[in-house]
PDB file of C-alpha atoms in Angstrom:
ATOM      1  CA  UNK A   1     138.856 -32.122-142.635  1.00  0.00           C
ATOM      2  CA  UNK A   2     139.675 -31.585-138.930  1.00  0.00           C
ATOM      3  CA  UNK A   3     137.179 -29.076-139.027  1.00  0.00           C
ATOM      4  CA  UNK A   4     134.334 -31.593-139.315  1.00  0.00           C
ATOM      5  CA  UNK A   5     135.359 -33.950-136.885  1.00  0.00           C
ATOM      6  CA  UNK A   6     134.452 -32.466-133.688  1.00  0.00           C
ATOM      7  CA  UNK A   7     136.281 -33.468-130.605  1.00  0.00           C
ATOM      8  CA  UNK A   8     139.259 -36.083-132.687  1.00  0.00           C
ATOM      9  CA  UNK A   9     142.610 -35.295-132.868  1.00  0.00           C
ATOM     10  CA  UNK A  10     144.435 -37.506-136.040  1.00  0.00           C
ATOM     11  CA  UNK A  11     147.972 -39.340-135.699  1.00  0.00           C
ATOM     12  CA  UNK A  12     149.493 -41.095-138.870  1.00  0.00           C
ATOM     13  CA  UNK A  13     151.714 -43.790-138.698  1.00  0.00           C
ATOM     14  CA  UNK A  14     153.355 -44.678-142.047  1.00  0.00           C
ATOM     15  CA  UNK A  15     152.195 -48.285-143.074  1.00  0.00           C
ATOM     16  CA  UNK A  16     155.449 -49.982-142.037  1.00  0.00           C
ATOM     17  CA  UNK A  17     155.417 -49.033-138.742  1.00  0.00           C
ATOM     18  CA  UNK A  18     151.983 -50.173-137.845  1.00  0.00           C
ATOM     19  CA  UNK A  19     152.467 -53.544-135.235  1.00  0.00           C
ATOM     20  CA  UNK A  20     150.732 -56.569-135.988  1.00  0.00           C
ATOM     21  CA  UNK A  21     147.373 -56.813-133.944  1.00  0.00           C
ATOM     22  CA  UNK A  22     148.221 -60.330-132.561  1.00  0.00           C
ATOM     23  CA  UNK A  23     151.533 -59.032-131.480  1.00  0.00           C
ATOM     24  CA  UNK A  24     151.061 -56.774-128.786  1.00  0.00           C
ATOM     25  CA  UNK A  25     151.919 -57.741-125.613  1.00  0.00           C
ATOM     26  CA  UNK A  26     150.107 -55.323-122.671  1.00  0.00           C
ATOM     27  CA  UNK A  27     153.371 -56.350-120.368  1.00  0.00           C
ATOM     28  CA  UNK A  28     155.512 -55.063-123.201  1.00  0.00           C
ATOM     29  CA  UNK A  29     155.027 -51.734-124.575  1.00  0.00           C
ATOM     30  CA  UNK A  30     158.911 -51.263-125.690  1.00  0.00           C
ATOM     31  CA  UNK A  31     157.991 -52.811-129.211  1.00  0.00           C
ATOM     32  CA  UNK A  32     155.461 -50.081-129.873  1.00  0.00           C
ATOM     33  CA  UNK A  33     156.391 -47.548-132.098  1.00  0.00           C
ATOM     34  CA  UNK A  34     156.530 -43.847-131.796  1.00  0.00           C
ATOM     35  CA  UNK A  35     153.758 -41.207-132.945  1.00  0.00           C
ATOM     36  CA  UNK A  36     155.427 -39.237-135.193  1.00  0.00           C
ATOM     37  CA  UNK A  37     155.300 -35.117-134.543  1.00  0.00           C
ATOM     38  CA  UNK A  38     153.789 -34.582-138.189  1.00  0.00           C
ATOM     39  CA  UNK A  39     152.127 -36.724-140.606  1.00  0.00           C
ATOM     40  CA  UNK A  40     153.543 -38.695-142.958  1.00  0.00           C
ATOM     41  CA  UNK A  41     154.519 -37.464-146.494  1.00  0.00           C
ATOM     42  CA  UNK A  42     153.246 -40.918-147.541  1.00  0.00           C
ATOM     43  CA  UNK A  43     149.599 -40.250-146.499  1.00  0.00           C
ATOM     44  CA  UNK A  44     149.767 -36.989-147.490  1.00  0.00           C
ATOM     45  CA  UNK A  45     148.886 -36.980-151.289  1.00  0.00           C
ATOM     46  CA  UNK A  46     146.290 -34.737-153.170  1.00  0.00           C
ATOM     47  CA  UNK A  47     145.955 -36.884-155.882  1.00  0.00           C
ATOM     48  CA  UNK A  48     142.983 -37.829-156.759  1.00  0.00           C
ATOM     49  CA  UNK A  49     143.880 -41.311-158.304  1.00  0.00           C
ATOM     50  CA  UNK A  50     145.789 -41.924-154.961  1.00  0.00           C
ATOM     51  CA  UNK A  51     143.873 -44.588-152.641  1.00  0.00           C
ATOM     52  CA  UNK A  52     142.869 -42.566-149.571  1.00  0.00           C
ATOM     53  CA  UNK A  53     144.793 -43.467-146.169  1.00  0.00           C
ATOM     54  CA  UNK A  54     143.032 -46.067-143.514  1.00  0.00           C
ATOM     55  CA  UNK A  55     141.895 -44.189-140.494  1.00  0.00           C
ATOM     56  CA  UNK A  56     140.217 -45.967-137.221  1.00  0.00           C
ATOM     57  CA  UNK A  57     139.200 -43.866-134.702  1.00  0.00           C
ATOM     58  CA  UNK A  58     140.286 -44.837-131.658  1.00  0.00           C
ATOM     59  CA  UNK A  59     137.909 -43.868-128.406  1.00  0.00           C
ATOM     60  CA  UNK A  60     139.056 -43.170-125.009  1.00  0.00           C
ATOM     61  CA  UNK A  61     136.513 -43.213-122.121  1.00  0.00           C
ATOM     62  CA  UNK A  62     136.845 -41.728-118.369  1.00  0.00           C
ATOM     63  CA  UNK A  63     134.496 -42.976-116.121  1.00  0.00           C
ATOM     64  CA  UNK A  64     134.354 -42.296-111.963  1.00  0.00           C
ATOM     65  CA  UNK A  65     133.064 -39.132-110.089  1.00  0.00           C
ATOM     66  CA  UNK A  66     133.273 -35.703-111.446  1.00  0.00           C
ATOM     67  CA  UNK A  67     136.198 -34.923-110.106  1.00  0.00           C
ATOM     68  CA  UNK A  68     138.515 -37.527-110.774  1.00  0.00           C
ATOM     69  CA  UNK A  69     137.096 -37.430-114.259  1.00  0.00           C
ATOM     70  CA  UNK A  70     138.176 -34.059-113.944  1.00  0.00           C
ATOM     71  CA  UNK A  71     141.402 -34.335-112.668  1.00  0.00           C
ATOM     72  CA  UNK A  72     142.452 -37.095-115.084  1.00  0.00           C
ATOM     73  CA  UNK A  73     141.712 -34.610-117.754  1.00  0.00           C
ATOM     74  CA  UNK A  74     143.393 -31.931-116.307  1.00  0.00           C
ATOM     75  CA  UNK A  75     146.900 -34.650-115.998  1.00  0.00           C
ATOM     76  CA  UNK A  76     146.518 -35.637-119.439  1.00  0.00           C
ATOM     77  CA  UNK A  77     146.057 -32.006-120.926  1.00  0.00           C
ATOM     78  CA  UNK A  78     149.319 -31.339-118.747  1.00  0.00           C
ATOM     79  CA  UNK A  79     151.051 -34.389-119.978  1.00  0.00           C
ATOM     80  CA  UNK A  80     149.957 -32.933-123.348  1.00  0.00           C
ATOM     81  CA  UNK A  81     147.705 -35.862-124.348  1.00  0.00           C
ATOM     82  CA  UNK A  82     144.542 -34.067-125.029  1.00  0.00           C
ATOM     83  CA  UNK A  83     142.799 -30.549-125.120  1.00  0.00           C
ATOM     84  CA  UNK A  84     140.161 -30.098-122.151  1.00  0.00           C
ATOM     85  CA  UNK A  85     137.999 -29.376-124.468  1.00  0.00           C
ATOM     86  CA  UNK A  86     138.623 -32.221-127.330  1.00  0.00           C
ATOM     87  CA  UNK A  87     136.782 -34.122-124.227  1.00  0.00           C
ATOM     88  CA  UNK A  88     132.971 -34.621-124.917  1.00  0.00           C
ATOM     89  CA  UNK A  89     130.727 -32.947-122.117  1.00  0.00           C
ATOM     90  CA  UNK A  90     130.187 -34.745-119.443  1.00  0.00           C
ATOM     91  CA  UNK A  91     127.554 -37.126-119.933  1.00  0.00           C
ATOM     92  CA  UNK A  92     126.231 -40.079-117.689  1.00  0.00           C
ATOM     93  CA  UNK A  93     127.271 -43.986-118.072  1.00  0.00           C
ATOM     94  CA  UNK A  94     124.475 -45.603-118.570  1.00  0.00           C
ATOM     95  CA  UNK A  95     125.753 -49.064-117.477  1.00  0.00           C
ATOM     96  CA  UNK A  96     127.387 -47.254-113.800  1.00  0.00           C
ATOM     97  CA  UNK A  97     125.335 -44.002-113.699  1.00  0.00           C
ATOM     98  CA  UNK A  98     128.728 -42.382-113.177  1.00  0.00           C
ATOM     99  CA  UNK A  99     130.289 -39.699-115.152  1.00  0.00           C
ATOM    100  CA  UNK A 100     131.726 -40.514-118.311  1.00  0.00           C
ATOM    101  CA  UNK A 101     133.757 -38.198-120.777  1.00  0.00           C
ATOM    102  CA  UNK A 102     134.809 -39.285-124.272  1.00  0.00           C
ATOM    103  CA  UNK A 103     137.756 -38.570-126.302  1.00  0.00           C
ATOM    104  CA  UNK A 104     138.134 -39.431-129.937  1.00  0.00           C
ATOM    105  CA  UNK A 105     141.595 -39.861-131.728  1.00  0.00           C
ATOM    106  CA  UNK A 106     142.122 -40.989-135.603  1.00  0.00           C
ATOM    107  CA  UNK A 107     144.432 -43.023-136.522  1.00  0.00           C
ATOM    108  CA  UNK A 108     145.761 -42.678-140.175  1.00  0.00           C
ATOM    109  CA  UNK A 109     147.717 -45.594-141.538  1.00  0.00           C
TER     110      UNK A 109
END
């Protein structure tokens, strides 16, 4: 399935680790749980009769001058956040008229 998603990476959380939406706290980010490595064994079924897992994708945008956009990708493919090249091209805001790349991650829960 990865196949046809360009440009996504997926992450699964297993349903009781998801946090409430109305209980994050942006000063806080100690109650937030941790990715897991692999995905779940819950998620993972090839059943048919099995409901299929909820994903959301989840979009992260750079926008600024080319090379800061640049340079952000390069610290967060060291960091080992993201590919370079799971990054859309570069493309132009259309609100700023600055350059904007795109990232797409799945989240399975």
């Amino acid at each position: 399935m990865k196949d046809l998603l360009p440009n996504t990476e997926t992450y699964t959380l297993s349903p009781n680790s998801a946090p409430e939406p109305d209980s994050l706290d942006a000063s806080d980010s100690s109650d937030l749980p941790d990715l897991p490595d692999e995905p779940s064994p819950l998620n993972n079924s090839d059943s048919p009769n099995d409901p299929a897992p909820m994903r959301e994708p989840i979009h992260i945008i750079l926008i600024g001058s080319t090379v800061g956009v640049k340079l952000v990708v390069g610290v967060l493919h060291s960091l080992g956040f993201a590919e370079p090249r799971a990054w859309s091209k570069p493309q132009i805001d259309p609100n700023s008229g600055k350059p904007m790349r795109i990232l797409t991650k799945w989240m399975r829960y």
